[in-house]
Short mmCIF file of C-alpha atoms and ligand atoms in Angstrom, two decimals:
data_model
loop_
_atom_site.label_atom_id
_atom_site.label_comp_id
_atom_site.label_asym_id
_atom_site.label_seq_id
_atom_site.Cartn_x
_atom_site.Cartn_y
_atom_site.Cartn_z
CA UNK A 12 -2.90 -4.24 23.67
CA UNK A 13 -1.50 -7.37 21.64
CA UNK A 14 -2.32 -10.36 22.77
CA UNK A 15 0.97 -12.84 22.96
CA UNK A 16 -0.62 -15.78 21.10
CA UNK A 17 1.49 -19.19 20.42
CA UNK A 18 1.30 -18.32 17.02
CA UNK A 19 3.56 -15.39 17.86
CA UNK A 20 5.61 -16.72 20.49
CA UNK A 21 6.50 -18.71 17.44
CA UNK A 22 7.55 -15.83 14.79
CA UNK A 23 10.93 -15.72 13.63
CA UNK A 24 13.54 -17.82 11.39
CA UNK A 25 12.94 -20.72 13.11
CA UNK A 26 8.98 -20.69 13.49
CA UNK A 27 8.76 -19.97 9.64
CA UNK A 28 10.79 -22.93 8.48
CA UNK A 29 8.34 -25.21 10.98
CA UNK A 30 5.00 -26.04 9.87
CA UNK A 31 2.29 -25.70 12.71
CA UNK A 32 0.00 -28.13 11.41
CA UNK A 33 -2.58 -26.56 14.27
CA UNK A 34 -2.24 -23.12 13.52
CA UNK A 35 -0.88 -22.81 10.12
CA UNK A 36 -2.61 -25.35 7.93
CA UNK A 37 -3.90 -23.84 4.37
CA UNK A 38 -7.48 -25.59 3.26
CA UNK A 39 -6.59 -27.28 -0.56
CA UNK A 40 -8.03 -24.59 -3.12
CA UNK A 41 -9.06 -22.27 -0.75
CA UNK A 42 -8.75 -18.37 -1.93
CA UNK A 43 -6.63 -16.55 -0.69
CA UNK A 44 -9.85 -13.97 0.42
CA UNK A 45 -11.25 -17.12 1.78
CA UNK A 46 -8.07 -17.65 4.30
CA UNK A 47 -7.85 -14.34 5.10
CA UNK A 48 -11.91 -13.69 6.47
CA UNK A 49 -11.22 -17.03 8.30
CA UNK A 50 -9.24 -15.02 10.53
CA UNK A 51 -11.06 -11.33 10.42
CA UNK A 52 -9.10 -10.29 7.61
CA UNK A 53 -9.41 -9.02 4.02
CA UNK A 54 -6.95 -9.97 1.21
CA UNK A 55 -6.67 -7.88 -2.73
CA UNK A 56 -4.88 -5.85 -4.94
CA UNK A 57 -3.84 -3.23 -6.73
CA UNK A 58 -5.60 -3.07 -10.21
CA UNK A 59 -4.47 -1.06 -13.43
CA UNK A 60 -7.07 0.36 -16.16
CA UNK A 61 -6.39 -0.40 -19.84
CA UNK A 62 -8.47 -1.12 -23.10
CA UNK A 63 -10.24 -4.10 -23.38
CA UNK A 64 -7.98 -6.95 -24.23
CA UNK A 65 -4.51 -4.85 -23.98
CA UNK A 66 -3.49 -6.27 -20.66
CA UNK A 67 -1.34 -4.10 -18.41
CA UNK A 68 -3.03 -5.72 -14.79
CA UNK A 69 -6.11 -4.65 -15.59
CA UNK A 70 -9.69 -5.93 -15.01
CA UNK A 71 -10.24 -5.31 -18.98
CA UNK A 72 -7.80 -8.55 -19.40
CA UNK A 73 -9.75 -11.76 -19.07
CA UNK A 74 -6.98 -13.61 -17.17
CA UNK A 75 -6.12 -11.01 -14.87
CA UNK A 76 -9.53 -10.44 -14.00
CA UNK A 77 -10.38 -13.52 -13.40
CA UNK A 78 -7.63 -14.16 -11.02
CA UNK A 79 -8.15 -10.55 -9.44
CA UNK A 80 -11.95 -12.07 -8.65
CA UNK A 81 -11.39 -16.01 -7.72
CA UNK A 82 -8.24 -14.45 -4.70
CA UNK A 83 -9.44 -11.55 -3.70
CA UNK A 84 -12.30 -9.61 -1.20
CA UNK A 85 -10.81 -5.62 -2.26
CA UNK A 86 -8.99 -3.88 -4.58
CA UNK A 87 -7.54 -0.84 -4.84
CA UNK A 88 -6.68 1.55 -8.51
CA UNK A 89 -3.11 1.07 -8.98
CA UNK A 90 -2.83 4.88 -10.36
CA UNK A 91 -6.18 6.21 -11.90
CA UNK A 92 -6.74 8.26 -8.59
CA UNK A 93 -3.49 10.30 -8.67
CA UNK A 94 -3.71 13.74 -9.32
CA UNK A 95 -1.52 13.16 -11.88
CA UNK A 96 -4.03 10.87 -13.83
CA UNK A 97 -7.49 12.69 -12.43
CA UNK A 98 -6.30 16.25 -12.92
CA UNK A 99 -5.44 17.25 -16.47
CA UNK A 100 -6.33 20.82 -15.65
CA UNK A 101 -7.01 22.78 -12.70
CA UNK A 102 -10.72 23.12 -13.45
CA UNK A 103 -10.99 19.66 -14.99
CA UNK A 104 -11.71 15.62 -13.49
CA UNK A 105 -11.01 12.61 -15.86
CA UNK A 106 -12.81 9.83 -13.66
CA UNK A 107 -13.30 7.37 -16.67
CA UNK A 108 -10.54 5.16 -15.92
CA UNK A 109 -11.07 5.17 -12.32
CA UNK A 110 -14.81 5.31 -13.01
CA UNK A 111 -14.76 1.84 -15.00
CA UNK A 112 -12.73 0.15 -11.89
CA UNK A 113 -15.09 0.94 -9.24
CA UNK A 114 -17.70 -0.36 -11.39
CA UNK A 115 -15.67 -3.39 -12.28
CA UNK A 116 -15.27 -4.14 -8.64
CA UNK A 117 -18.81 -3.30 -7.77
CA UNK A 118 -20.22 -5.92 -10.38
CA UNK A 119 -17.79 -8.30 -8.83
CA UNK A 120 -18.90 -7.48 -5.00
CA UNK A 121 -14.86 -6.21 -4.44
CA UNK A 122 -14.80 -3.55 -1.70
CA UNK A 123 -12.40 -1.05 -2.99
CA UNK A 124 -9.41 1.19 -1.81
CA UNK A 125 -8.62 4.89 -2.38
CA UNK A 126 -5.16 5.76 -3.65
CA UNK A 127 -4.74 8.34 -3.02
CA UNK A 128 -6.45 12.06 -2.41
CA UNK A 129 -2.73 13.91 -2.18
CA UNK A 130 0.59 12.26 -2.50
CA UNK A 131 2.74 14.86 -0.77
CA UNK A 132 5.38 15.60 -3.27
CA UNK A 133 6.27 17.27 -6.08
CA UNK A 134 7.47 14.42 -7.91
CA UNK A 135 3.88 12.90 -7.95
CA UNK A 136 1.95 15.73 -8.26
CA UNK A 137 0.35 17.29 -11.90
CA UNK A 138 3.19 20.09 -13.73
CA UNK A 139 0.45 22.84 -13.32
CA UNK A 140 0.15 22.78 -9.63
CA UNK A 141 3.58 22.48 -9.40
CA UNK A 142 3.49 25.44 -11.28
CA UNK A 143 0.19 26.99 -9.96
CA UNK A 144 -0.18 31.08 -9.87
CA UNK A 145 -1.87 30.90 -6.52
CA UNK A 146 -2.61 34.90 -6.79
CA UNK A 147 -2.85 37.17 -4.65
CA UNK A 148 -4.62 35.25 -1.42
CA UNK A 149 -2.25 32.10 -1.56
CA UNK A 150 -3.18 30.19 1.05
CA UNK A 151 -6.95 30.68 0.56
CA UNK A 152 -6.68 29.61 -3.39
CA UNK A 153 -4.41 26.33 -2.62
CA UNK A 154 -6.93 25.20 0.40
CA UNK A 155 -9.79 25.79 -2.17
CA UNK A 156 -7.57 23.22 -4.56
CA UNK A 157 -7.31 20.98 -2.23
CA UNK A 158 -10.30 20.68 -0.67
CA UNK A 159 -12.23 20.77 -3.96
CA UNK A 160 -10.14 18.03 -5.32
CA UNK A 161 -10.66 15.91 -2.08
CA UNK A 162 -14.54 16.41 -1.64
CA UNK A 163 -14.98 15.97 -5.67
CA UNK A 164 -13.24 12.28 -5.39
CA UNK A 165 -14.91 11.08 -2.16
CA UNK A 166 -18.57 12.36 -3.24
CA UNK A 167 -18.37 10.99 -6.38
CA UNK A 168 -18.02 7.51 -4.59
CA UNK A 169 -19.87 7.55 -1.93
CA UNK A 170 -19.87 4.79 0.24
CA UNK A 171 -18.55 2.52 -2.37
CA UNK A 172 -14.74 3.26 -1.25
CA UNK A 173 -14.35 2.51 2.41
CA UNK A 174 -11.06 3.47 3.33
CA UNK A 175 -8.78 5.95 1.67
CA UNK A 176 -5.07 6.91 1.29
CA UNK A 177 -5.66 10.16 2.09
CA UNK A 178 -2.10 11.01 2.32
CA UNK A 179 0.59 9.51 0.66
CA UNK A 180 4.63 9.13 1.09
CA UNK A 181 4.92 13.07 2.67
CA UNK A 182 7.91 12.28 4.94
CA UNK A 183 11.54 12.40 3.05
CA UNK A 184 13.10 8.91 3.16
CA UNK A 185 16.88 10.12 3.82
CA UNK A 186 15.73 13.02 7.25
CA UNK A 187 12.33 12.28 8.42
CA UNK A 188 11.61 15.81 7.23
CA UNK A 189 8.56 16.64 5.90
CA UNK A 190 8.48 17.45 1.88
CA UNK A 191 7.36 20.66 0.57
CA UNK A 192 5.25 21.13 -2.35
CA UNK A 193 3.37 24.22 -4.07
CA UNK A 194 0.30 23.71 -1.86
CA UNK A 195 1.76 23.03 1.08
CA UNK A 196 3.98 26.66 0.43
CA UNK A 197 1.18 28.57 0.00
CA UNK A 198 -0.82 26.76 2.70
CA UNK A 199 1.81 28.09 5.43
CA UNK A 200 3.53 25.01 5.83
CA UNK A 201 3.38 20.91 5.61
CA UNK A 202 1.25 20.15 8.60
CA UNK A 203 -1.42 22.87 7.82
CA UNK A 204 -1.73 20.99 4.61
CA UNK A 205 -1.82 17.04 5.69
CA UNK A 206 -4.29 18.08 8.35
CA UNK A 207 -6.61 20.36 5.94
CA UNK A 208 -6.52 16.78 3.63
CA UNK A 209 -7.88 14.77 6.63
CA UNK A 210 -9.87 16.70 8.24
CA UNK A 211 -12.05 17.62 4.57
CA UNK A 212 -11.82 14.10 3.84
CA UNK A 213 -13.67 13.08 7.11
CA UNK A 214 -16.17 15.86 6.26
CA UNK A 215 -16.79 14.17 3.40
CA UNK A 216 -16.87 11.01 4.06
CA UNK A 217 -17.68 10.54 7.88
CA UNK A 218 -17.91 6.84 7.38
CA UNK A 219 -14.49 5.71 5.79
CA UNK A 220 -11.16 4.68 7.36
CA UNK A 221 -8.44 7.69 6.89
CA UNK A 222 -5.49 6.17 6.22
CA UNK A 223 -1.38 7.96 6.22
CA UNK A 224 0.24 5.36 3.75
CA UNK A 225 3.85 5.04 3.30
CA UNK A 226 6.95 2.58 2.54
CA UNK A 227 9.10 2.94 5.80
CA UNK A 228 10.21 -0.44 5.91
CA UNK A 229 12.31 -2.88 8.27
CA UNK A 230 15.05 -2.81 5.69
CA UNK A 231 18.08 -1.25 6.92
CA UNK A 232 18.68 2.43 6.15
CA UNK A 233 14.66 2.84 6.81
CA UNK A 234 15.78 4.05 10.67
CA UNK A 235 15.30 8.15 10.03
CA UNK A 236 11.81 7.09 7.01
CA UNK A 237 10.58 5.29 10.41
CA UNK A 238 11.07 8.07 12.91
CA UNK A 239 10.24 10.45 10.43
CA UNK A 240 6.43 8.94 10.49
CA UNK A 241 6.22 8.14 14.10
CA UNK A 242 6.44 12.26 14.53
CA UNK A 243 3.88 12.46 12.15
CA UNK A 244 2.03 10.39 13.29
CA UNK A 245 1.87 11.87 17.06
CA UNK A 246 1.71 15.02 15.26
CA UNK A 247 -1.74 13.55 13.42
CA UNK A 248 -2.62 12.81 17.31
CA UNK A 249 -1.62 16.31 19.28
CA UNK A 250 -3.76 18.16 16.54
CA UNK A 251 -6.82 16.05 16.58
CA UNK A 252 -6.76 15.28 12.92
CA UNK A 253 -8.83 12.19 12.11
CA UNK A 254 -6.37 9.82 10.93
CA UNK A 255 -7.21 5.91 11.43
CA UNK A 256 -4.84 3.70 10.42
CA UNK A 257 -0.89 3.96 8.87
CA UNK A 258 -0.54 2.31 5.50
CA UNK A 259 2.33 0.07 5.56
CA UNK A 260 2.99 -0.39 1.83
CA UNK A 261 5.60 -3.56 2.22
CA UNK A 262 7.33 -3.22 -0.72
CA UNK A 263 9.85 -5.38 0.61
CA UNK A 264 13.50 -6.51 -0.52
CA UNK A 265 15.35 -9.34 -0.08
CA UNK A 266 18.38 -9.18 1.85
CA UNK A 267 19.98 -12.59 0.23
CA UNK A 268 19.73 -15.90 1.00
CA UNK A 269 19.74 -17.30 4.61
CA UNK A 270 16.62 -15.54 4.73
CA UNK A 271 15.82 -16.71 8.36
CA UNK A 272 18.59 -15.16 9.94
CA UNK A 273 17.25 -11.54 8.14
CA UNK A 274 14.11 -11.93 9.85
CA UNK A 275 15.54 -12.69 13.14
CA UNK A 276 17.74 -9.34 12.60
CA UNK A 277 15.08 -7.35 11.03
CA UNK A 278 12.09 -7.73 13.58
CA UNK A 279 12.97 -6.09 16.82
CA UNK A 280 13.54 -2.97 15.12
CA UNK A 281 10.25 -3.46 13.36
CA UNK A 282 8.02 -4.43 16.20
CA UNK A 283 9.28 -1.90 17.98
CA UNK A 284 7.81 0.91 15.15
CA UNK A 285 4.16 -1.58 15.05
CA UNK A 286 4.06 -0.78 19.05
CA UNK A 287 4.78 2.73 19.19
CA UNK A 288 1.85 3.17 16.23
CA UNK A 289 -0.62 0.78 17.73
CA UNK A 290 0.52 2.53 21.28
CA UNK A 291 -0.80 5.95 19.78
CA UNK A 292 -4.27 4.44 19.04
CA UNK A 293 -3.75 3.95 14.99
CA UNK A 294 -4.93 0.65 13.14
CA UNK A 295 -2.61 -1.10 10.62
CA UNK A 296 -3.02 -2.12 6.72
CA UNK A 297 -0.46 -3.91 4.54
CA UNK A 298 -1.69 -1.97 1.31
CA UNK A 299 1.04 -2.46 -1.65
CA UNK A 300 3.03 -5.82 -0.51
CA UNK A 301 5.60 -7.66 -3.45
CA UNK A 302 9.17 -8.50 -2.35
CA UNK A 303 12.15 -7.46 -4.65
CA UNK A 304 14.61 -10.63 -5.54
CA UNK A 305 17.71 -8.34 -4.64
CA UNK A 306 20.81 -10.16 -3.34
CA UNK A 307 20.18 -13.37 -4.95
CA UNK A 308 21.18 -15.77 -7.86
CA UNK A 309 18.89 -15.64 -11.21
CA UNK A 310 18.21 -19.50 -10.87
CA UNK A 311 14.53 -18.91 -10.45
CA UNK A 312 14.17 -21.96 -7.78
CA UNK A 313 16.62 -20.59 -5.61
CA UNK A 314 14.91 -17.28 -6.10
CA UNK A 315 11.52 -17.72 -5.50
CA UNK A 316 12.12 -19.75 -2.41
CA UNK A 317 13.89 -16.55 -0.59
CA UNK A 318 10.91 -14.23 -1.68
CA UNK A 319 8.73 -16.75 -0.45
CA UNK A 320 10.55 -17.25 2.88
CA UNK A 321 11.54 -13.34 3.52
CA UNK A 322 7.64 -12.65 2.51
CA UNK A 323 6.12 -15.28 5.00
CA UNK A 324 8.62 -14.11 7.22
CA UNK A 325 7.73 -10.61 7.57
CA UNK A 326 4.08 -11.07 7.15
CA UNK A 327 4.12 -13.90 10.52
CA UNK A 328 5.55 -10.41 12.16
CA UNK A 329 3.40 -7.80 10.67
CA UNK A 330 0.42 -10.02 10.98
CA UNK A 331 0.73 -10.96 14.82
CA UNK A 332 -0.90 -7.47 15.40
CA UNK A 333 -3.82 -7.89 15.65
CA UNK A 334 -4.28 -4.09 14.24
CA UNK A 335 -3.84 -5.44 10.51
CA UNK A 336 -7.25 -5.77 8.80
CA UNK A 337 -6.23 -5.89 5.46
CA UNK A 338 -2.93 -7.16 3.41
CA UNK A 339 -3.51 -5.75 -0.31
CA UNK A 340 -1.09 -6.91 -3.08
CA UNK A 341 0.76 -4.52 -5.60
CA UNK A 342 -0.72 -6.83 -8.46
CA UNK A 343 -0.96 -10.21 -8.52
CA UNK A 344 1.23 -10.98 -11.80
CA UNK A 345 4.97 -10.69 -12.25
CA UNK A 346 3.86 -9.65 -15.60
CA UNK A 347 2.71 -6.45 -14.71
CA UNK A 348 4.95 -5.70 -11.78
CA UNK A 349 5.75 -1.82 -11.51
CA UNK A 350 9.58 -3.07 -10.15
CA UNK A 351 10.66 -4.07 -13.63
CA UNK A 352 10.53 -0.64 -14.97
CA UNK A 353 11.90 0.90 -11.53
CA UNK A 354 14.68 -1.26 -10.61
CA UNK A 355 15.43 -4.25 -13.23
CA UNK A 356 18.03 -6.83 -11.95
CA UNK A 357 21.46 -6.42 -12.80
CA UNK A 358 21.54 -9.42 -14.73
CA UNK A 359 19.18 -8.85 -16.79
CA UNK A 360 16.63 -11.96 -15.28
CA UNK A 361 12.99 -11.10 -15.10
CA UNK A 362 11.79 -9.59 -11.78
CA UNK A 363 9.74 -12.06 -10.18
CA UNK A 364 7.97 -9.88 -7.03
CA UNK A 365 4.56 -11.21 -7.34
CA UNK A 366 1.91 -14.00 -6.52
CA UNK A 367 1.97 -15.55 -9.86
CA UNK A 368 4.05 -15.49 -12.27
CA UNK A 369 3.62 -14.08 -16.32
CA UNK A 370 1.31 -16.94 -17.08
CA UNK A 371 -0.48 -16.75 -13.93
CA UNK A 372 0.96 -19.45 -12.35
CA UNK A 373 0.73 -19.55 -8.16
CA UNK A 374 4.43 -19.01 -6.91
CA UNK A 375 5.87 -19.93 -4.02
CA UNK A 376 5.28 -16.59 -2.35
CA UNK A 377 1.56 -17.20 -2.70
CA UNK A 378 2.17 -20.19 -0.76
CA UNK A 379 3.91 -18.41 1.52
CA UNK A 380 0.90 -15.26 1.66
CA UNK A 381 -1.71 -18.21 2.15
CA UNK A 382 0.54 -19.83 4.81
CA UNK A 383 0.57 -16.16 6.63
CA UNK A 384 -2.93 -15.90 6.72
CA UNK A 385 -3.93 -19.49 7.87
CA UNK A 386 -1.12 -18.76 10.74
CA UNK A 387 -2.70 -15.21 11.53
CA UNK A 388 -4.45 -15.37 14.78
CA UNK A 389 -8.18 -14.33 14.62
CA UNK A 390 -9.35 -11.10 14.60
O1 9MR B 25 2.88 1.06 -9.39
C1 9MR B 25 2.75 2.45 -9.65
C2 9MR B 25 3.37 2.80 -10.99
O2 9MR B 25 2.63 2.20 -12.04
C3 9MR B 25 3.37 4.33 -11.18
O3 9MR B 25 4.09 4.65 -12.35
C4 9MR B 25 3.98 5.03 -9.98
C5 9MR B 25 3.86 6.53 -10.09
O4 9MR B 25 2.52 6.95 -10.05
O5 9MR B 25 3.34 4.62 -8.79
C6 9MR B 25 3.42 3.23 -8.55
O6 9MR B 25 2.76 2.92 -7.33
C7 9MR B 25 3.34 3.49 -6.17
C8 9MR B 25 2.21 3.85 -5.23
O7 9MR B 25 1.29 4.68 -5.87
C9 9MR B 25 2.73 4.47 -3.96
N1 9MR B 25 3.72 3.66 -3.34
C10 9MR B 25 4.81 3.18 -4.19
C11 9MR B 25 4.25 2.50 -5.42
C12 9MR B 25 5.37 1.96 -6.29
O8 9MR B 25 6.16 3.00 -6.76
#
């Protein structure tokens, strides 16, 4: 059940744009880590591996580092788990780069994140499985894949990584429909496959969280990505496949200015998706949040106010269940931001979806991030 606090009764356009002096009040200097375990929760982000000095939002980059360690309580590899950068060959692990993180964030007393042990689509998954000769038993030779890959990863670290993406992004956007991939084919289907990655991973690693992560959002258009995961999700449940908690990435995107009168719109639709996953038993995470400047003028005021606003918005929502342990960023820096390449503006003016800004400058969305957390009712 979620307890109706003042703090929510208060969510919305016009709760955001009020200060609650009581409720909301940020401590001067305090991390943002610091906020957050006021309240029961955890606050990080992503992290990148690169050489020493090269940058890139990595822990090898004395800045970055240093602002990766002074805001946050976990982190989580941006990449360097992915098949894609762990699997050069079917027979063969590269851990250094992921290696070198979780010791980074182990010397630094960082609990770290999992990202992730199969992201369920072709797209996003190594050339040579995609093109795999599975033989002449399929479906035995793709769940030995699987669950070799899965079991390598989460002995190698133990009890050092306490909660895990074990599934990533496996429900298509546009139909709710499950994607397929080569393992899942010669597996016998989608579901046989999500639930074999589970259920190895709790073998495994009895004591972590088991998390479905994905980036239905309360955008609109999101209507059929949202359904899509609520059937997985009950699906997860009917089966009796150990799944904890639903990753909500929050990759979010501004709808324009006039940003109160978005969050008014968007909520209902998105509190009623929170309650129907907290109904089925699952806990929450926020686990790749930055906010997209779409719909708005370059002037960089004008800009980062809206982020700030739409962010704080959303998170007052998100973060009024008390379900939500963690909120992890996707990077702290605009520098580094993964939306540059992906989408740039239309104009041409730098993204700005982050924290901080290229010189590591606190923006007004990590105002707005602090603010969110201060206002978060305990847990
Ligand atoms: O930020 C990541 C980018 O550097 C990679 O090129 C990309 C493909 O591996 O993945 C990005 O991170 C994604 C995350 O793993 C899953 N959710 C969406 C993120 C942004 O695309």
């Amino acid at each position: 059940m979620i307890e109706v606090t003042r703090r929510d009764a208060l969510v919305g356009a016009a709760a955001m744009l009020l200060v609650d002096q009581a409720v909301g009040a940020v401590p001067p200097n305090a991390s943002l880590q610091g906020i957050a375990a006021q309240k029961g929760l955890r606050f990080g982000s992503a992290v990148a591996w690169s050489q020493l000095g090269v940058g890139g939002g990595s822990p090898a980059e004395p800045a970055y580092a240093r602002l990766v360690e002074a805001q946050c309580g976990i982190i989580v590899p941006e990449n360097e788990m992915k098949w894609q950068w762990l699997r050069p060959t079917p027979t063969t692990f590269a851990f250094d780069r992921c290696d070198a993180i979780v010791a980074w964030a182990a010397r630094h007393g960082l609990a770290v994140r999992g990202h992730n042990l199969l992201w369920h689509q072709p797209k996003w998954l190594p050339g040579w499985l995609n093109d795999y000769d599975f033989g002449a038993r399929p479906q035995a030779e793709a769940e030995r894949l699987l669950t070799t890959h899965i079991r390598t990863v989460v002995n190698r670290y133990g009890t050092r990584i306490g909660s895990y993406d074990v599934v990533n992004e496996a429900v298509r956007p546009e139909d709710g429909v499950l994607y397929t991939t080569s393992l899942s084919r010669a597996i016998g289907g989608a579901e046989p496959a999500l639930d074999l990655a589970f259920r190895t991973a709790r073998e495994s690693a009895p004591q972590a969280q088991l998390v479905y992560n994905d980036y239905m959002s309360w955008e609109p258009g999101n209507g059929a990505h949202r359904a899509g995961v609520l059937k997985l999700l009950e699906g997860f449940k009917r089966r009796g496949v150990p799944v904890d908690a639903l990753g909500i990435q929050s990759h979010l995107i501004t709808q324009g200015t006039g940003v109160g009168g978005h969050v008014l719109r968007l909520q209902g639709e998105w509190r009623h998706f929170l309650d129907a996953v907290v109904a089925m038993g699952y806990r929450l995470l926020v686990t790749e949040l930055d906010t997209r400047d779409n719909n708005l003028p370059a002037d960089i005021t004008i800009r980062d106010r809206a982020v700030a606003d739409y962010t704080r918005g959303y998170l007052d929502v998100t973060l009024s269940y008390r379900e939500v342990r963690n909120v992890l960023a996707w990077g702290l820096c605009d520098r580094y931001s993964w939306i540059e390449g992906f989408e740039p503006r239309p104009d041409g003016a730098r993204r700005r979806p982050t924290l901080y800004d290229s010189r590591f400058h606190a923006k007004p969305m990590r105002e707005a991030v602090a603010a969110a957390l201060a206002g978060a009712s305990e847990r």
